[in-house]
Short mmCIF file of C-alpha atoms and ligand atoms in Angstrom, two decimals:
data_model
loop_
_atom_site.label_atom_id
_atom_site.label_comp_id
_atom_site.label_asym_id
_atom_site.label_seq_id
_atom_site.Cartn_x
_atom_site.Cartn_y
_atom_site.Cartn_z
CA MET A 1 79.40 64.47 142.61
CA LYS A 2 80.60 63.73 146.11
CA VAL A 3 78.76 65.37 149.08
CA LEU A 4 79.41 65.56 152.79
CA ILE A 5 76.27 66.44 154.63
CA VAL A 6 77.29 67.84 158.39
CA GLY A 7 75.10 67.09 161.17
CA SER A 8 72.85 64.47 162.52
CA GLY A 9 68.95 65.11 162.81
CA GLY A 10 65.92 65.13 160.90
CA ARG A 11 66.94 68.22 159.20
CA GLU A 12 70.07 66.57 157.43
CA HIS A 13 68.00 63.39 156.76
CA ALA A 14 65.84 64.96 154.77
CA ILE A 15 68.49 67.10 153.18
CA ALA A 16 70.26 63.25 152.55
CA TRP A 17 67.22 62.29 151.27
CA ALA A 18 66.85 64.87 148.25
CA VAL A 19 70.62 65.07 147.47
CA ALA A 20 70.52 61.27 146.96
CA ARG A 21 68.07 61.53 144.59
CA SER A 22 70.22 64.22 142.30
CA PRO A 23 71.57 62.41 139.41
CA LYS A 24 74.81 64.22 139.45
CA VAL A 25 75.48 62.86 143.32
CA GLU A 26 77.51 58.91 143.04
CA LYS A 27 78.37 59.07 147.18
CA ILE A 28 77.18 60.88 149.96
CA TYR A 29 79.15 61.21 153.50
CA CYS A 30 76.96 62.34 156.84
CA ALA A 31 79.09 63.42 159.84
CA PRO A 32 78.32 62.50 162.47
CA GLY A 33 74.60 61.14 160.54
CA ASN A 34 72.47 58.74 162.52
CA ALA A 35 71.03 55.53 161.59
CA GLY A 36 68.10 56.77 159.50
CA ILE A 37 70.77 58.75 157.68
CA SER A 38 72.58 55.66 156.77
CA GLU A 39 70.30 54.52 154.33
CA PHE A 40 71.82 57.03 152.14
CA ALA A 41 75.07 58.19 153.49
CA GLU A 42 78.19 56.25 154.79
CA CYS A 43 77.76 57.90 158.61
CA VAL A 44 81.11 59.27 159.70
CA PRO A 45 82.20 59.24 163.57
CA ILE A 46 82.92 62.92 163.11
CA GLY A 47 81.38 65.96 165.49
CA ALA A 48 79.91 69.04 164.12
CA MET A 49 82.03 71.33 165.76
CA GLU A 50 85.61 69.53 164.77
CA PHE A 51 86.06 71.89 161.85
CA ASP A 52 89.85 70.61 161.10
CA ARG A 53 88.94 67.03 160.76
CA LEU A 54 85.56 67.54 158.75
CA ALA A 55 87.57 69.82 156.38
CA ALA A 56 90.55 66.99 156.52
CA PHE A 57 88.03 64.72 155.45
CA ALA A 58 86.52 66.62 152.81
CA ALA A 59 90.02 67.40 151.35
CA GLU A 60 91.04 63.81 151.59
CA LYS A 61 88.02 62.28 150.17
CA GLY A 62 87.68 64.93 147.40
CA ILE A 63 84.41 65.79 148.44
CA ASP A 64 82.69 68.45 145.83
CA LEU A 65 80.36 70.11 148.20
CA THR A 66 79.97 70.20 152.03
CA ILE A 67 76.28 70.98 153.28
CA ILE A 68 75.82 72.22 156.61
CA GLY A 69 72.91 71.38 158.29
CA MET A 70 72.97 73.01 162.00
CA ASP A 71 73.56 76.33 163.37
CA ASP A 72 75.92 75.88 166.04
CA PRO A 73 78.76 75.09 163.50
CA LEU A 74 77.61 77.80 161.31
CA VAL A 75 77.56 80.36 163.83
CA GLY A 76 81.16 78.81 164.78
CA GLY A 77 82.85 79.63 160.88
CA ILE A 78 82.81 76.41 159.93
CA VAL A 79 82.27 77.50 156.30
CA ASP A 80 85.29 80.19 156.93
CA VAL A 81 87.65 76.85 157.36
CA PHE A 82 86.23 75.20 154.46
CA GLU A 83 86.92 77.83 151.82
CA ALA A 84 90.47 78.83 153.24
CA LYS A 85 91.25 75.23 152.43
CA GLY A 86 89.90 75.94 148.77
CA LEU A 87 86.59 73.18 149.77
CA LYS A 88 83.36 73.90 148.01
CA VAL A 89 80.32 74.09 150.87
CA PHE A 90 76.87 75.56 150.95
CA GLY A 91 76.10 77.55 154.02
CA PRO A 92 77.03 81.17 155.05
CA ARG A 93 80.38 82.37 156.54
CA LYS A 94 81.35 83.17 160.02
CA ASN A 95 79.84 87.07 159.43
CA ALA A 96 76.97 85.99 158.35
CA ALA A 97 75.42 83.58 160.33
CA ILE A 98 75.46 86.16 162.47
CA LEU A 99 72.15 87.08 161.52
CA GLU A 100 71.26 84.20 164.04
CA GLY A 101 74.23 83.91 165.95
CA SER A 102 73.45 87.63 167.44
CA LYS A 103 69.65 88.78 168.56
CA ALA A 104 71.51 91.98 169.14
CA PHE A 105 72.98 92.25 165.25
CA SER A 106 69.89 91.18 163.74
CA LYS A 107 67.61 93.65 165.87
CA ASP A 108 69.75 96.35 164.76
CA LEU A 109 70.11 95.71 160.95
CA MET A 110 66.42 95.48 160.55
CA LEU A 111 65.94 98.94 162.71
CA LYS A 112 69.00 100.45 160.26
CA TYR A 113 67.55 98.97 156.98
CA ASN A 114 63.98 99.54 157.88
CA ILE A 115 62.96 95.86 157.54
CA PRO A 116 59.17 95.13 159.88
CA THR A 117 59.94 94.29 163.50
CA ALA A 118 59.13 94.36 167.13
CA GLY A 119 60.59 97.45 169.11
CA TYR A 120 63.13 97.06 170.86
CA ARG A 121 66.44 97.64 172.97
CA THR A 122 69.41 95.97 174.15
CA VAL A 123 71.07 95.89 177.07
CA TYR A 124 74.22 95.02 178.21
CA SER A 125 74.06 94.39 182.00
CA ALA A 126 71.08 92.97 184.19
CA GLU A 127 70.92 96.67 186.25
CA GLU A 128 70.73 98.68 182.64
CA ALA A 129 67.79 95.53 181.90
CA ARG A 130 66.08 96.17 185.50
CA GLU A 131 66.10 100.57 184.94
CA TYR A 132 64.82 99.97 181.17
CA LEU A 133 62.08 97.46 181.87
CA LYS A 134 60.47 99.64 185.16
CA THR A 135 59.09 102.14 182.06
CA ALA A 136 58.19 98.98 179.76
CA SER A 137 54.24 97.45 179.14
CA PHE A 138 53.43 93.57 179.83
CA PRO A 139 53.89 91.26 178.24
CA ILE A 140 57.28 91.80 177.50
CA VAL A 141 59.87 89.69 175.33
CA LEU A 142 63.77 89.12 176.94
CA LYS A 143 65.81 87.24 174.44
CA ALA A 144 69.08 85.58 175.08
CA ASP A 145 71.20 87.33 172.51
CA GLY A 146 73.45 84.12 171.58
CA LEU A 147 72.45 80.57 170.62
CA ALA A 148 70.10 78.95 173.25
CA LEU A 149 68.32 75.62 171.41
CA GLY A 150 65.53 78.09 171.00
CA LYS A 151 64.78 78.17 174.68
CA GLY A 152 66.55 82.00 175.37
CA VAL A 153 63.47 83.79 174.68
CA LEU A 154 60.84 84.33 177.29
CA ILE A 155 57.52 85.87 177.32
CA CYS A 156 57.47 87.64 180.94
CA ASN A 157 53.64 88.84 182.18
CA THR A 158 54.26 91.09 184.78
CA PRO A 159 57.25 92.87 185.97
CA GLU A 160 58.01 90.03 188.65
CA GLU A 161 58.34 87.58 185.71
CA ALA A 162 60.80 90.07 184.21
CA ASP A 163 62.74 90.72 187.28
CA ALA A 164 63.53 86.56 187.48
CA GLY A 165 63.48 86.64 183.58
CA VAL A 166 66.61 89.03 183.50
CA ALA A 167 68.27 86.92 186.35
CA GLU A 168 68.19 83.61 184.45
CA ILE A 169 69.54 84.67 181.45
CA MET A 170 72.08 87.48 182.86
CA GLU A 171 72.94 86.66 186.12
CA THR A 172 72.66 83.01 186.92
CA LYS A 173 73.75 82.53 182.61
CA LYS A 174 71.57 79.86 182.30
CA PHE A 175 72.16 79.77 178.47
CA GLY A 176 76.00 80.63 179.13
CA SER A 177 77.63 83.83 177.49
CA ALA A 178 74.65 83.58 174.87
CA GLY A 179 72.80 85.89 177.82
CA ASP A 180 75.79 88.35 177.81
CA LYS A 181 73.55 90.93 176.17
CA MET A 182 69.75 90.71 176.20
CA VAL A 183 67.46 91.71 173.43
CA ILE A 184 64.01 93.06 175.33
CA GLU A 185 61.40 93.34 172.42
CA GLU A 186 57.82 94.49 172.53
CA PHE A 187 55.23 91.43 172.61
CA MET A 188 53.33 91.05 169.63
CA THR A 189 50.17 88.74 168.65
CA GLY A 190 49.21 86.48 165.25
CA ARG A 191 49.57 83.66 163.55
CA GLU A 192 53.46 82.30 163.20
CA VAL A 193 54.57 81.37 159.62
CA SER A 194 58.44 79.94 158.83
CA VAL A 195 59.85 80.78 154.94
CA LEU A 196 62.83 78.96 154.29
CA SER A 197 64.73 80.87 151.38
CA PHE A 198 68.22 80.13 149.39
CA CYS A 199 70.22 82.89 148.99
CA ASP A 200 73.70 83.85 147.05
CA GLY A 201 74.87 87.10 148.24
CA ARG A 202 72.46 89.01 146.11
CA THR A 203 69.65 87.10 144.89
CA ILE A 204 67.00 85.36 146.68
CA ARG A 205 64.77 82.92 146.41
CA PRO A 206 61.99 81.68 149.34
CA MET A 207 60.42 78.58 149.36
CA THR A 208 56.92 77.55 150.51
CA SER A 209 56.21 78.51 153.85
CA ALA A 210 55.59 75.99 156.58
CA GLN A 211 54.57 76.26 160.20
CA ASP A 212 56.44 74.76 163.34
CA HIS A 213 54.49 73.57 167.15
CA LYS A 214 57.46 74.39 169.26
CA ARG A 215 55.72 73.31 172.45
CA ALA A 216 55.50 70.36 173.99
CA GLY A 217 51.83 69.45 174.52
CA ASP A 218 48.28 69.62 172.68
CA GLY A 219 47.00 72.53 172.53
CA ASP A 220 50.47 74.80 172.71
CA THR A 221 51.15 73.66 176.44
CA GLY A 222 54.23 72.42 178.07
CA LEU A 223 57.56 73.62 177.49
CA ASN A 224 59.31 75.02 174.22
CA THR A 225 60.92 72.21 172.15
CA GLY A 226 63.06 71.76 169.06
CA GLY A 227 60.03 71.56 167.01
CA MET A 228 57.11 68.80 167.72
CA GLY A 229 55.53 68.85 164.04
CA THR A 230 55.05 71.11 161.00
CA PHE A 231 53.08 71.39 158.26
CA SER A 232 53.45 72.80 154.67
CA PRO A 233 51.93 74.88 153.14
CA SER A 234 50.73 77.63 155.78
CA PRO A 235 47.08 78.35 154.72
CA PHE A 236 47.57 81.62 156.76
CA TYR A 237 50.56 82.63 154.22
CA THR A 238 48.64 84.14 151.19
CA GLU A 239 49.61 85.82 147.89
CA GLU A 240 49.35 88.98 149.70
CA VAL A 241 51.26 88.47 152.85
CA ASP A 242 53.98 86.72 150.32
CA LYS A 243 53.40 90.42 148.39
CA PHE A 244 54.28 91.76 151.38
CA CYS A 245 57.03 89.93 152.49
CA ARG A 246 58.72 90.35 149.25
CA GLU A 247 58.48 93.84 149.32
CA HIS A 248 59.34 94.49 152.65
CA ILE A 249 61.58 91.37 154.12
CA TYR A 250 63.48 89.22 151.78
CA GLN A 251 65.40 91.11 149.66
CA ARG A 252 65.74 93.94 151.81
CA THR A 253 67.18 91.52 154.10
CA VAL A 254 69.94 89.88 151.38
CA ASP A 255 70.08 93.74 150.25
CA ALA A 256 71.07 94.79 153.81
CA MET A 257 73.69 91.78 154.71
CA ALA A 258 75.68 92.73 151.34
CA ALA A 259 76.02 96.44 152.26
CA GLU A 260 77.35 95.60 155.55
CA GLY A 261 79.97 93.74 153.79
CA ARG A 262 78.69 90.48 154.81
CA PRO A 263 76.77 88.81 151.79
CA PHE A 264 74.65 85.85 152.88
CA VAL A 265 75.25 82.37 150.79
CA GLY A 266 73.14 80.06 152.23
CA ILE A 267 69.53 79.31 153.69
CA ILE A 268 67.84 82.32 155.41
CA PHE A 269 65.00 80.65 157.50
CA PHE A 270 62.53 83.79 158.26
CA GLY A 271 60.34 83.40 161.51
CA LEU A 272 57.20 85.82 161.11
CA MET A 273 54.75 87.22 162.67
CA LEU A 274 51.73 87.72 161.32
CA THR A 275 50.18 90.78 163.14
CA PRO A 276 47.41 92.57 162.90
CA ASN A 277 49.91 95.69 161.58
CA GLY A 278 50.83 93.33 158.99
CA PRO A 279 54.32 90.87 158.62
CA ARG A 280 56.94 91.44 161.37
CA VAL A 281 60.23 89.27 161.65
CA LEU A 282 60.53 87.50 164.63
CA GLU A 283 63.82 85.92 164.23
CA TYR A 284 66.30 84.78 161.67
CA ASN A 285 67.98 81.56 161.35
CA CYS A 286 70.76 80.92 158.87
CA ARG A 287 69.84 76.85 158.28
CA PHE A 288 67.07 74.90 157.40
CA GLY A 289 64.39 74.61 159.86
CA ASP A 290 64.10 71.47 161.75
CA PRO A 291 61.57 69.91 161.35
CA GLU A 292 60.00 72.85 158.64
CA ALA A 293 62.75 71.36 156.40
CA GLN A 294 60.97 67.80 156.54
CA VAL A 295 57.63 69.16 154.92
CA VAL A 296 59.51 71.36 152.63
CA ILE A 297 61.97 69.35 151.29
CA PRO A 298 59.34 66.53 149.96
CA ARG A 299 57.58 69.17 148.44
CA MET A 300 60.85 71.21 146.44
CA LYS A 301 60.44 70.28 142.39
CA ASN A 302 64.26 71.25 141.70
CA ASP A 303 67.21 69.50 142.12
CA MET A 304 68.93 70.77 145.51
CA ILE A 305 72.63 70.01 144.47
CA GLU A 306 71.58 72.25 141.41
CA VAL A 307 70.23 75.04 143.49
CA MET A 308 72.59 74.98 146.01
CA GLU A 309 75.28 74.83 143.84
CA ALA A 310 73.70 78.09 142.16
CA CYS A 311 74.02 79.79 145.29
CA VAL A 312 77.55 78.89 146.00
CA GLU A 313 78.36 80.02 142.36
CA GLY A 314 76.30 83.02 142.47
CA ARG A 315 73.73 82.34 139.91
CA LEU A 316 70.70 81.80 141.99
CA ASP A 317 69.12 84.87 139.31
CA GLU A 318 69.51 81.54 137.01
CA VAL A 319 67.18 78.93 139.35
CA ASP A 320 63.09 78.93 138.85
CA LEU A 321 62.57 77.40 141.95
CA ARG A 322 59.59 75.32 142.44
CA PHE A 323 57.08 73.06 144.56
CA GLU A 324 54.77 70.55 144.48
CA ASP A 325 50.76 71.89 144.32
CA ASN A 326 50.32 69.62 147.22
CA ALA A 327 51.04 69.66 151.18
CA ALA A 328 53.09 67.86 153.65
CA VAL A 329 52.20 67.30 157.39
CA CYS A 330 55.35 66.35 159.92
CA VAL A 331 54.64 64.29 163.08
CA VAL A 332 57.29 64.31 165.64
CA LEU A 333 57.73 60.99 167.55
CA ALA A 334 59.88 61.89 170.78
CA SER A 335 60.68 60.02 173.54
CA ASP A 336 58.20 60.75 176.72
CA GLY A 337 59.07 63.27 179.18
CA TYR A 338 61.03 65.32 176.37
CA PRO A 339 62.05 68.24 176.16
CA VAL A 340 63.30 67.42 179.87
CA SER A 341 64.34 64.05 180.56
CA TYR A 342 63.63 60.79 179.42
CA LYS A 343 65.02 57.25 178.16
CA LYS A 344 66.50 56.05 174.92
CA GLY A 345 67.47 52.74 173.33
CA PHE A 346 64.94 51.30 172.67
CA GLU A 347 63.95 49.21 169.42
CA ILE A 348 62.44 51.11 166.95
CA THR A 349 59.95 48.32 164.77
CA GLY A 350 58.32 48.88 161.83
CA LEU A 351 60.66 51.39 159.92
CA GLU A 352 60.33 48.84 156.70
CA ASN A 353 56.99 49.90 156.30
CA PHE A 354 58.53 53.62 154.68
CA LYS A 355 60.54 51.77 152.36
CA GLY A 356 60.15 52.61 148.73
CA ARG A 357 57.29 55.31 149.38
CA ASP A 358 57.36 58.49 148.31
CA ASP A 359 54.13 59.59 149.97
CA ALA A 360 55.34 59.14 153.44
CA PHE A 361 58.58 59.23 155.16
CA VAL A 362 59.94 58.82 158.18
CA PHE A 363 62.86 61.41 158.72
CA HIS A 364 65.35 59.88 162.06
CA ALA A 365 66.35 62.71 164.35
CA GLY A 366 67.49 60.48 167.49
CA SER A 367 68.22 57.38 166.55
CA LYS A 368 71.32 54.53 166.31
CA PHE A 369 72.41 50.88 165.74
CA ASP A 370 73.02 49.52 169.23
CA GLU A 371 75.69 46.13 169.31
CA GLN A 372 73.25 43.80 167.96
CA GLY A 373 72.81 45.45 164.48
CA ARG A 374 68.98 47.16 165.72
CA ILE A 375 68.06 50.99 164.90
CA VAL A 376 67.21 52.24 168.91
CA THR A 377 65.65 55.22 170.03
CA ASN A 378 68.53 58.06 171.21
CA GLY A 379 67.49 61.13 171.70
CA GLY A 380 64.45 63.66 172.82
CA ARG A 381 63.03 63.45 169.08
CA VAL A 382 63.23 60.19 167.54
CA LEU A 383 61.72 60.54 164.49
CA GLY A 384 59.80 62.68 162.07
CA VAL A 385 56.66 61.05 160.23
CA THR A 386 55.71 62.90 157.33
CA ALA A 387 53.15 62.09 154.72
CA LEU A 388 51.70 64.06 151.76
CA GLY A 389 48.73 64.85 150.34
CA LYS A 390 46.45 66.83 148.01
CA THR A 391 45.43 68.87 151.08
CA LEU A 392 46.61 69.67 153.71
CA VAL A 393 43.35 67.81 155.41
CA GLU A 394 44.45 64.73 153.24
CA ALA A 395 48.32 65.37 154.59
CA ARG A 396 47.50 65.19 158.22
CA ALA A 397 45.28 62.27 158.54
CA ASN A 398 48.09 60.66 156.36
CA ALA A 399 50.35 61.73 159.13
CA TYR A 400 48.72 60.25 161.79
CA LYS A 401 48.01 57.00 160.02
CA ALA A 402 51.18 56.44 159.68
CA THR A 403 52.47 57.24 162.83
CA GLU A 404 50.70 54.38 163.91
CA LEU A 405 53.32 51.91 161.39
CA VAL A 406 56.18 52.52 163.80
CA ASN A 407 56.66 51.63 167.14
CA PHE A 408 59.02 52.28 169.77
CA GLU A 409 58.46 52.12 173.95
CA ASN A 410 57.90 55.33 175.36
CA LYS A 411 56.73 56.89 171.93
CA TYR A 412 55.18 60.20 172.57
CA MET A 413 53.42 62.44 169.92
CA ARG A 414 51.12 65.43 170.05
CA HIS A 415 47.87 64.47 168.45
CA ASP A 416 47.09 68.20 167.22
CA ILE A 417 49.07 69.04 164.74
CA GLY A 418 47.92 70.91 161.82
CA LYS A 419 45.03 71.67 164.19
CA ALA A 420 45.34 75.63 162.65
CA ILE A 421 44.79 74.26 159.37
CA ASP A 422 40.94 74.13 160.45
CA GLU A 423 40.71 77.50 161.24
CA ALA A 424 41.85 78.87 158.01
P1 LIG B 501 62.26 83.32 168.19
O1 LIG B 501 63.39 82.39 168.96
O2 LIG B 501 62.82 84.70 168.50
O3 LIG B 501 61.95 82.42 167.37
O4 LIG B 501 61.13 82.97 169.50
C1 LIG B 501 60.75 81.86 170.17
C2 LIG B 501 59.23 81.58 169.92
O5 LIG B 501 58.65 83.37 170.97
C3 LIG B 501 58.76 82.51 168.68
O6 LIG B 501 58.48 81.12 167.79
C4 LIG B 501 57.26 83.26 169.41
O7 LIG B 501 56.55 82.41 169.83
C5 LIG B 501 58.31 83.73 170.71
N1 LIG B 501 58.28 85.41 170.14
C6 LIG B 501 59.66 85.54 170.26
N2 LIG B 501 59.66 86.62 170.05
C7 LIG B 501 58.14 87.62 170.20
C8 LIG B 501 57.13 88.56 170.02
N3 LIG B 501 57.98 89.74 170.09
N4 LIG B 501 56.14 89.25 170.46
C9 LIG B 501 55.57 87.69 170.58
N5 LIG B 501 56.34 86.22 170.61
C10 LIG B 501 57.29 86.43 170.57
N1 LIG B 502 62.00 74.66 164.04
C1 LIG B 502 62.29 75.74 164.63
C2 LIG B 502 64.14 75.86 164.32
O1 LIG B 502 64.26 75.04 163.49
O2 LIG B 502 64.63 76.82 164.67
#
């Protein structure tokens, strides 16, 4: 089989790693990819939003399955473009990717189908928002409707902060047209857990749980980022929580999408909050999380290609999804200054220390080859160092030990990834 992966981050590197292990696969391409991914795949310089060029490439090379890693092309309708050309592709169509692409859509869906989530109101103008906020209790949460690189969510503690938030999202349009509509949502408290799942439009198979660390600094301080580290499984995701979510959230979401004429094929990522009143959906994403993929995928026992083919062919009910009874921790090595401003182009050394290991991995998020063929930093998030262990405590120690094996100038990481484990 020939496989094409679309994307260029640590998530796509983890996907490429898993695809390369499949005995069914003879050749992997990745567009546009990065220096780390090139260990497994031939990287082709086509951007993830160049749908026609990507589809033409897939047709020309006789690609048997294309896997879309990123949210932007999915929400933009890349799957529809591939399907129209008769190409097999893993990911939701545009009319299903809206589950992530519009927060107003997903909130309305949850309300209509009785899926537990925070109370909300969708507003269409700054005036309407301000009128509504007069009667709101604080803190309150403002969410730009569309994609905003994970930054379109503002938690406002006072009416003044909310007023500034309305201006930012709906007036100065910090997130562009993502702020044409806005969801105003009740503030919830509790632990956050991510559960990713495979779906074939009808059947859903949840994967093992994970937890992200979104803030840049230790102790959850500083700005929101794409994610500074993850661990899996979450000790807070108990059997009782799992039972509740299976009964009230997972299958119900898939059924709701099917009932709306938007069958979801691909990955649904459930962002959950374990509130004092039970689990609630914080958000849906329509693809693997990054860096959640970097701790979930290495623990998966199945051949990922077989699972993805079953999704595309509508026979996921035949698949028994299995995970190792172990744990994984991923620590992101970023460029100092991320997510605001940072220098790049520094040589990365020590990568050879991970060659051939199956207990520790380095997934590249932002790297490239320079003119001399050296691997250099090329982004805010540079590497994700994942290590396995029998327990979470062991995996965390292994991951931090492994972070010492690679170096680059201005290397920055959080030192408290997985600290919550100690509170379990
Ligand atoms: P989202 O992109 O919707 O997951 O929001 C980003 C982050 O904002 C979440 O991971 C939470 O930490 C926080 N958040 C979102 N919605 C709420 C809410 N209703 N109550 C409290 N925190 C929230
Ligand atoms: N790590 C969060 C996300 O991928 O959305």
